[in-house]
Short mmCIF file of C-alpha atoms and ligand atoms in Angstrom, two decimals:
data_model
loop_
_atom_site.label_atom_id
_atom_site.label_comp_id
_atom_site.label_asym_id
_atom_site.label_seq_id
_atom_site.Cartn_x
_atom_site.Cartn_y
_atom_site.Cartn_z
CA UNK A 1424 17.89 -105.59 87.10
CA UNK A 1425 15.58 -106.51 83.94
CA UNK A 1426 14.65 -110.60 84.83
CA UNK A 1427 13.67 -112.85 81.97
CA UNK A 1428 9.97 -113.61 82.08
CA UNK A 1429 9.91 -117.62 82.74
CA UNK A 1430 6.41 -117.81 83.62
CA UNK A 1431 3.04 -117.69 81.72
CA UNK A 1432 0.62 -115.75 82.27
CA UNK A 1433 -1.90 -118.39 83.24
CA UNK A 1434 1.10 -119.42 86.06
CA UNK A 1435 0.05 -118.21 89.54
CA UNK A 1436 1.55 -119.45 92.81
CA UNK A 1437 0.34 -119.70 96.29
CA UNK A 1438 2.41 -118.89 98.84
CA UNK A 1439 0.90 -119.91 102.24
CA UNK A 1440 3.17 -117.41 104.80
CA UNK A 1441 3.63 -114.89 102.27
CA UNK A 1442 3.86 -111.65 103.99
CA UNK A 1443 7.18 -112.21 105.55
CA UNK A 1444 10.67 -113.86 104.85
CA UNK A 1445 10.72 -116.74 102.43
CA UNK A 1446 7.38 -116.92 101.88
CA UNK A 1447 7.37 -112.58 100.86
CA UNK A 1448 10.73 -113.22 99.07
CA UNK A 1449 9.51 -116.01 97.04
CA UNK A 1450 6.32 -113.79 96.13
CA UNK A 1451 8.33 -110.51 95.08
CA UNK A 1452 10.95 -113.03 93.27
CA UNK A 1453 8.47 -115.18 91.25
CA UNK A 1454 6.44 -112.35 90.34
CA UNK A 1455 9.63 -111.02 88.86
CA UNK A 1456 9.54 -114.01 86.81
CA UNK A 1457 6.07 -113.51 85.77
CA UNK A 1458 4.31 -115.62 88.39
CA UNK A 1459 0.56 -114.29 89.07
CA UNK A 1460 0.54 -114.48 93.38
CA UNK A 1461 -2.08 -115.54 95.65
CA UNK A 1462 -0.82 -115.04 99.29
CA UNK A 1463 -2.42 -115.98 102.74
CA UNK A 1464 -0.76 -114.42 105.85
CA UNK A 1465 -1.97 -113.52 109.31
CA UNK A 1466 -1.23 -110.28 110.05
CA UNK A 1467 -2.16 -107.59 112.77
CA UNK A 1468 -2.81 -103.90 111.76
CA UNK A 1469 1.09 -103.28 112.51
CA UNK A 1470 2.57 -105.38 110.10
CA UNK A 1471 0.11 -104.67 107.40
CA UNK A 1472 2.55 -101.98 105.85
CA UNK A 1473 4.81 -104.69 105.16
CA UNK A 1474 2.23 -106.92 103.32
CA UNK A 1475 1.01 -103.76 101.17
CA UNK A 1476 4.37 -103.21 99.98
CA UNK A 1477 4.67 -106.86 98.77
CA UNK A 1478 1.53 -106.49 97.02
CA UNK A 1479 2.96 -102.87 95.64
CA UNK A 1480 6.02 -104.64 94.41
CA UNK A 1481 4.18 -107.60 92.99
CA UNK A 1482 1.95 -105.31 90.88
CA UNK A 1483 4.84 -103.43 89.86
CA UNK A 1484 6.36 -106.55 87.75
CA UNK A 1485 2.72 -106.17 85.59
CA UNK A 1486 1.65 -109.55 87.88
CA UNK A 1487 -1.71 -109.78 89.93
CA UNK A 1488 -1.63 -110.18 93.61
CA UNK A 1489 -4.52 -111.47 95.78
CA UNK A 1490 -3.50 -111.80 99.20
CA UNK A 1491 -5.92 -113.55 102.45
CA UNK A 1492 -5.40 -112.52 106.10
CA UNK A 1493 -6.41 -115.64 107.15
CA UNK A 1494 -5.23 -118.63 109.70
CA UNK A 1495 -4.25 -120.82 107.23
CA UNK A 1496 -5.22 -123.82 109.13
CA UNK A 1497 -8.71 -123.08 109.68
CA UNK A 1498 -10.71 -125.49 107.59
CA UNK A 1499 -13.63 -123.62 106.69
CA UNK A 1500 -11.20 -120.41 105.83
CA UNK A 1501 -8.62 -122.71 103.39
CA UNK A 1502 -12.04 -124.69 101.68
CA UNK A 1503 -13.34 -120.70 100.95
CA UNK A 1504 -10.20 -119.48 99.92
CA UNK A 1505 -9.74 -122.45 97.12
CA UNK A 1506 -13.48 -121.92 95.98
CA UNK A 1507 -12.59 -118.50 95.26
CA UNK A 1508 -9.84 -119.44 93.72
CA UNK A 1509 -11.79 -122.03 91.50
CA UNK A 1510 -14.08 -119.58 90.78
CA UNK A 1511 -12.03 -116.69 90.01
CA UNK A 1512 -10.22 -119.36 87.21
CA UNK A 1513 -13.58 -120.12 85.90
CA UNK A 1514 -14.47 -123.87 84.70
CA UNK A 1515 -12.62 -123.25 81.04
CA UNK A 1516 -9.89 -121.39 81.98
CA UNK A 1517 -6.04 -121.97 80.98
CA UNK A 1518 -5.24 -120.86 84.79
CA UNK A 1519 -3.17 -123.43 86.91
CA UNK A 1520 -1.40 -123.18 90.27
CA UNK A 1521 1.71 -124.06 89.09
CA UNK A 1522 3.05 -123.66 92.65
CA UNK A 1523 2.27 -124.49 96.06
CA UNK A 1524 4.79 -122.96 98.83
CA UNK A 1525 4.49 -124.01 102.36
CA UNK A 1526 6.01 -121.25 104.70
CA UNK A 1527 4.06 -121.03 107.49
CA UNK A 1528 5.68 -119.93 110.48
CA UNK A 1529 3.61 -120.56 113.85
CA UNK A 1530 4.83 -122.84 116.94
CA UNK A 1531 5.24 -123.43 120.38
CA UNK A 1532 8.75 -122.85 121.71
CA UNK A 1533 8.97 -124.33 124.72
CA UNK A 1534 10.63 -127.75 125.95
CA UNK A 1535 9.25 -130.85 126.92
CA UNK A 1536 10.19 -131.05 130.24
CA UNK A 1537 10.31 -127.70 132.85
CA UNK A 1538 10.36 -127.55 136.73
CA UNK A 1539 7.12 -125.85 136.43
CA UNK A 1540 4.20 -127.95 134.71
CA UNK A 1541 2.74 -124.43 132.96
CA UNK A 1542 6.58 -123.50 131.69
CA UNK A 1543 6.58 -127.18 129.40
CA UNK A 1544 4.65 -127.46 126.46
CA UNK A 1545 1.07 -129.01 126.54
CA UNK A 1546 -0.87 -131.27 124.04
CA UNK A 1547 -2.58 -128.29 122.44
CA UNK A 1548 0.14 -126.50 121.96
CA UNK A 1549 2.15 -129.74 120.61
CA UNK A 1550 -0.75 -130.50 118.48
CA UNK A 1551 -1.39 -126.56 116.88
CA UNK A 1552 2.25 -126.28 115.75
CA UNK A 1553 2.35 -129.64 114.49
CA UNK A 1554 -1.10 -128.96 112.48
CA UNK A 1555 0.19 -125.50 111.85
CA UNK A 1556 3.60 -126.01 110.74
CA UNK A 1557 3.03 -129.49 108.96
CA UNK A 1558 -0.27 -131.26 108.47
CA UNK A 1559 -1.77 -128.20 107.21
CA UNK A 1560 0.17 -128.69 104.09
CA UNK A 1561 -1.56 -131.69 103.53
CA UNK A 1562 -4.97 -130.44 103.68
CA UNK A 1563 -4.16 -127.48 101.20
CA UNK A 1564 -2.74 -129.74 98.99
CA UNK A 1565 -5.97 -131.85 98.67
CA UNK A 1566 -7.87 -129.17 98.54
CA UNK A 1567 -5.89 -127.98 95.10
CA UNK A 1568 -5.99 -131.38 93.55
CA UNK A 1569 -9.56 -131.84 94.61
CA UNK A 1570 -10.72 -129.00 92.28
CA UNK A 1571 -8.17 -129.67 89.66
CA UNK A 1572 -6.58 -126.36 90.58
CA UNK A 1573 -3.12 -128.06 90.13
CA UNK A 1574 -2.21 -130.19 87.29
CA UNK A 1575 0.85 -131.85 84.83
CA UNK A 1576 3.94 -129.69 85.85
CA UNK A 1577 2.78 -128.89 89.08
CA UNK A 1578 5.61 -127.89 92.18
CA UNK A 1579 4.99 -127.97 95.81
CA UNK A 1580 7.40 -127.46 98.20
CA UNK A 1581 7.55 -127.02 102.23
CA UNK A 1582 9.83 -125.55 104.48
CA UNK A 1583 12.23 -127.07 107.17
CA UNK A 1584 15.19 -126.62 108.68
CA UNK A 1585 18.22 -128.60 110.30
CA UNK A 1586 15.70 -128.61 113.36
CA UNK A 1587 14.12 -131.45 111.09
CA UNK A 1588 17.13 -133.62 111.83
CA UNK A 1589 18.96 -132.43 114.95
CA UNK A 1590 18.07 -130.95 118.01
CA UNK A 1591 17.59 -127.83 119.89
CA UNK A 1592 16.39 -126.17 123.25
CA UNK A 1593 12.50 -125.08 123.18
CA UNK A 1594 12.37 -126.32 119.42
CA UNK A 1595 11.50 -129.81 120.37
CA UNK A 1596 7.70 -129.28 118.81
CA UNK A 1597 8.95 -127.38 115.42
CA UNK A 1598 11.54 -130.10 114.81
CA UNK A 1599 8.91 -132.97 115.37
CA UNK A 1600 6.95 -130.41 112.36
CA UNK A 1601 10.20 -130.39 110.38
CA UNK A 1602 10.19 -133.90 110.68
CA UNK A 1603 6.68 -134.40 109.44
CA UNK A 1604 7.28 -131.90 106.61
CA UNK A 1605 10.17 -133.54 105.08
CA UNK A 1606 7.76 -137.04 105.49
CA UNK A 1607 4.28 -135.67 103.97
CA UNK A 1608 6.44 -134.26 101.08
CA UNK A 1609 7.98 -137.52 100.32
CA UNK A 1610 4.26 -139.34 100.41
CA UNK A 1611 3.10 -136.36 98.28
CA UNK A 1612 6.01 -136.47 95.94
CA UNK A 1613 5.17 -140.32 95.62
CA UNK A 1614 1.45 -139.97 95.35
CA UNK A 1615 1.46 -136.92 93.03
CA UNK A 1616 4.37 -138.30 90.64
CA UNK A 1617 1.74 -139.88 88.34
CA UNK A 1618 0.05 -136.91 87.54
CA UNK A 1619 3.46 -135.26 87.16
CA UNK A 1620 3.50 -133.02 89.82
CA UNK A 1621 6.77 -132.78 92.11
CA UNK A 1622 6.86 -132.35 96.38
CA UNK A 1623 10.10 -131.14 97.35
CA UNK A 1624 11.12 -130.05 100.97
CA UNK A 1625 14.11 -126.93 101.31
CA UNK A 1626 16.12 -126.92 104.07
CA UNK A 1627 16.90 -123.03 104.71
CA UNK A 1628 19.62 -122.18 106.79
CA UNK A 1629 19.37 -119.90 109.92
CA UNK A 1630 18.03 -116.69 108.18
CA UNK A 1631 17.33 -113.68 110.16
CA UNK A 1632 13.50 -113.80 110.40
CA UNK A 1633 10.22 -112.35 112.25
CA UNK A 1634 10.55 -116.00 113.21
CA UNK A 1635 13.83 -117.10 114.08
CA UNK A 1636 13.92 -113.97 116.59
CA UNK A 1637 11.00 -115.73 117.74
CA UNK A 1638 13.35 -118.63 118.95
CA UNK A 1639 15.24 -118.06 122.98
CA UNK A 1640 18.60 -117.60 122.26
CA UNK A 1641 17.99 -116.65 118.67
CA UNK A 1642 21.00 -113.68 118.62
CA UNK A 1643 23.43 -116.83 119.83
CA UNK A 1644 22.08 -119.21 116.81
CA UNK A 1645 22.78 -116.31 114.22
CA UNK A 1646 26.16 -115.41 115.42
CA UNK A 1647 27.25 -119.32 115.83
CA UNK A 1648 25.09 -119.56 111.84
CA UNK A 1649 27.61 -116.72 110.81
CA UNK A 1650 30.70 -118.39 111.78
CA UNK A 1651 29.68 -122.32 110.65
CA UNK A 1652 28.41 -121.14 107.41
CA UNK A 1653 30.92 -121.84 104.61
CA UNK A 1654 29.58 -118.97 102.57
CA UNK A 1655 30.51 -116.57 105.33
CA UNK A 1656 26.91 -115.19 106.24
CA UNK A 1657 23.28 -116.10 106.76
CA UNK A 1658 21.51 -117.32 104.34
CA UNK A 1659 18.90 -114.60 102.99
CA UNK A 1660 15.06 -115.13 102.53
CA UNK A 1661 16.90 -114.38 98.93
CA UNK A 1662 18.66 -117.85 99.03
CA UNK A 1663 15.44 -119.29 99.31
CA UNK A 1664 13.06 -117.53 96.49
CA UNK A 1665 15.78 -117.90 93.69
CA UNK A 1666 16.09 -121.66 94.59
CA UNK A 1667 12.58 -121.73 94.34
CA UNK A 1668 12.74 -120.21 90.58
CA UNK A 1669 15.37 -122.41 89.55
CA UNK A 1670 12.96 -125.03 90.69
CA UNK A 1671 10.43 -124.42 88.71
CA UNK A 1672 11.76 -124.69 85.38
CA UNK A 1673 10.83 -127.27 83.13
CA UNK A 1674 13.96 -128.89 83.18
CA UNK A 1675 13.60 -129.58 87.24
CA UNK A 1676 10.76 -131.70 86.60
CA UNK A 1677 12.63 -135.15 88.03
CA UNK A 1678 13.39 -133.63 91.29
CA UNK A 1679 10.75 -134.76 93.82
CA UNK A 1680 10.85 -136.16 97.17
CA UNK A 1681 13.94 -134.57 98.12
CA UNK A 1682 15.20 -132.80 100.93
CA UNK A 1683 17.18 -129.62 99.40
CA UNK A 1684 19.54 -127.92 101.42
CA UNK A 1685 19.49 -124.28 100.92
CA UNK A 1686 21.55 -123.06 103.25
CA UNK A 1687 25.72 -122.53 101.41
CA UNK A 1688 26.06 -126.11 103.22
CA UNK A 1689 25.71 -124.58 107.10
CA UNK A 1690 24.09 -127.87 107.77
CA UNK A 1691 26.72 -129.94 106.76
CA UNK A 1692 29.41 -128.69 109.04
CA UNK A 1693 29.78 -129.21 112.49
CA UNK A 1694 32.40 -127.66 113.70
CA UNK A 1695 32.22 -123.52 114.66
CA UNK A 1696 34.94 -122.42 116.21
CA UNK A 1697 35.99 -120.94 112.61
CA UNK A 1698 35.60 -117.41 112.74
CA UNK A 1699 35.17 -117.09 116.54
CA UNK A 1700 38.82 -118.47 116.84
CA UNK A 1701 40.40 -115.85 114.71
N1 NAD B 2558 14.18 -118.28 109.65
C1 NAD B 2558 14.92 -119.38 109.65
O1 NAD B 2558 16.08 -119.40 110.08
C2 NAD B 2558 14.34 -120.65 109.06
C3 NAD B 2558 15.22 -121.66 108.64
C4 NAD B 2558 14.70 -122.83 108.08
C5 NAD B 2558 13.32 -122.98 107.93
N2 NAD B 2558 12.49 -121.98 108.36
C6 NAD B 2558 11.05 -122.19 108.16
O2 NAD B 2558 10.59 -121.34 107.14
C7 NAD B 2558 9.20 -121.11 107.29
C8 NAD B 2558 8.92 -119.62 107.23
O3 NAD B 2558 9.64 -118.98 108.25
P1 NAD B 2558 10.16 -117.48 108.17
O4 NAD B 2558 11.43 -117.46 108.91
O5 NAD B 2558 10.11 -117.00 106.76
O6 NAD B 2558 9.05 -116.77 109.07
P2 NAD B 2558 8.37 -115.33 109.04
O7 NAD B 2558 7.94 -115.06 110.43
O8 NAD B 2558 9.24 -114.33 108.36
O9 NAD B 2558 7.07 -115.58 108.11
C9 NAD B 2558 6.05 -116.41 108.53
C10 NAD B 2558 4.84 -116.21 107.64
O10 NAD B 2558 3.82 -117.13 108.06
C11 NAD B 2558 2.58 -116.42 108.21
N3 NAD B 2558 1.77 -117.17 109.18
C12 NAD B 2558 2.14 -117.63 110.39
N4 NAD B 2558 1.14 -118.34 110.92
C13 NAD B 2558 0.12 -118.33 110.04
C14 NAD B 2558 -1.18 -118.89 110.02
N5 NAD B 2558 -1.63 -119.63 111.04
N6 NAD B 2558 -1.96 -118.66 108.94
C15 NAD B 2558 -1.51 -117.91 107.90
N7 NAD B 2558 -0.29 -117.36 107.86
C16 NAD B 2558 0.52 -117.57 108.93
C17 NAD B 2558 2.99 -115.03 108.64
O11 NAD B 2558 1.93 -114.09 108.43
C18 NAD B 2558 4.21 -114.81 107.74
O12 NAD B 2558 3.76 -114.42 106.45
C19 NAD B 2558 8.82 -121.74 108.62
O13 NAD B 2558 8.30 -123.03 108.38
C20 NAD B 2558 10.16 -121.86 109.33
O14 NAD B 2558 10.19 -122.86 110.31
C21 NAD B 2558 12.96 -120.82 108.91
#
């Protein structure tokens, strides 16, 4: 399918997760669009065919594509990565990160309380998903603005889920993330509108991830997911990339501080007996 270039050439994103659903879809999809990408991952040896071909399809849209096998919430690796970044731009250059995606994938799954102290999560385990999964978007945001690598028209956006306002077993950490997402992208949204930049959280429904198979019971949360969704299916790490585009446009410059619920309104409905009673 021939896309509409909506992007300038000076337009790159960076997608922090971006070897893998959402944050891979989003890539492949803006770059479609005409988005330049820079991605950071962390990846071992035997997912690094998957990244490659993101890169592949990237460059195949005519876009550039630098991507960092990095943890993303290592300080000294994120304040490197930006430099570069800076640098590569240059001090006079028309280049911008018009885009900031949060998709970082990387908890603890384990519940509060266990019979057996080592089965329960612990505080450094609490405290790396939260920093992982939430704070670290923080950080990378100041980081951008610090160097004036974002300005006027600017989007950021973070990932949660209905984990950020509900509850579920051995997700007790990653909701208390969700949680915190949804909350630093409301202070960002209100502490960036000035310089016209927008902070918007998207609520994805369950989408059949790396991830989300990550999660114990994760085949019963897609199969209940399939039946409660009005649309009839998961959502797709699809779902969440052309949301993304649509966001971007000039026109969706007012929407900021929002929680946006990508998901054919799975959140929305409680009841899911729907297909499973036919
Ligand atoms: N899958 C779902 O059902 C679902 C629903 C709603 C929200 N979410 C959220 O969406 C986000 C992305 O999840 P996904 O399902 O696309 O996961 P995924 O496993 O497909 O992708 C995760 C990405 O994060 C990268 N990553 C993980 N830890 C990293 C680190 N420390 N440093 C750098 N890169 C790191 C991985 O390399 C990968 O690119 C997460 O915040 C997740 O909680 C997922």
């Amino acid at each position: 399918m021939k896309h509409e270039t909506r992007f300038k050439p000076n337009e790159w994103a960076l997608i922090l997760g971006a070897s893998s659903g959402f944050g891979g879809a989003s890539a492949i999809e803006l770059a479609r669009h005409g988005m330049n990408i820079f991605g950071v991952h962390l990846d071992r040896q035997a997912t690094m065919p998957v990244v490659q071909q993101i890169i592949k399809e990237i460059k195949h849209q005519g876009r550039e594509a630098i991507f960092y096998n990095m943890n993303a919430a290592d300080a000294i690796k994120r304040n490197e990565t930006l430099d570069e970044i800076q640098e590569r731009f240059g001090s006079h250059s028309p280049a911008t990160v018009k885009l900031l995606l949060h998709s970082l994938a990387f908890g603890t799954l384990k519940p509060f309380i266990a019979k057996k102290t080592e089965e329960a999560i612990n505080q450094a385990q609490m405290e790396m998903t939260m920093d992982v999964m939430a704070n670290s978007l923080v950080y990378w945001v100041q980081g951008l603005l610090s160097r004036g690598l974002m300005k006027r028209g600017g989007r950021i956006f973070g990932l949660t889920s209905s984990g950020g306002h509900s509850v579920l077993p051995s997700y007790g950490a990653v909701s208390a993330a969700k949680a915190a997402m949804e909350s630093h992208i409301r202070q960002l949204a209100m502490e960036l509108g000035p310089l016209g930049i927008t902070a918007n959280a998207l609520m994805a429904g369950v989408t059949d991830t790396p991830a989300l198979r990550k999660i114990p019971g994760a085949q019963g949360m897609l199969q209940i997911a399939r039946w409660k969704n009005p649309g009839t299916r998961l959502t797709t790490p699809e779902d969440v990339a052309h949301a993304l585009v649509l966001l971007c446009e000039e026109g969706a410059s007012w929407i900021s501080g929002n929680v946006i619920g990508v998901d054919g309104a799975e959140d929305v409905v409680s009841y899911v007996g729907q297909k499973g009673a036919e």
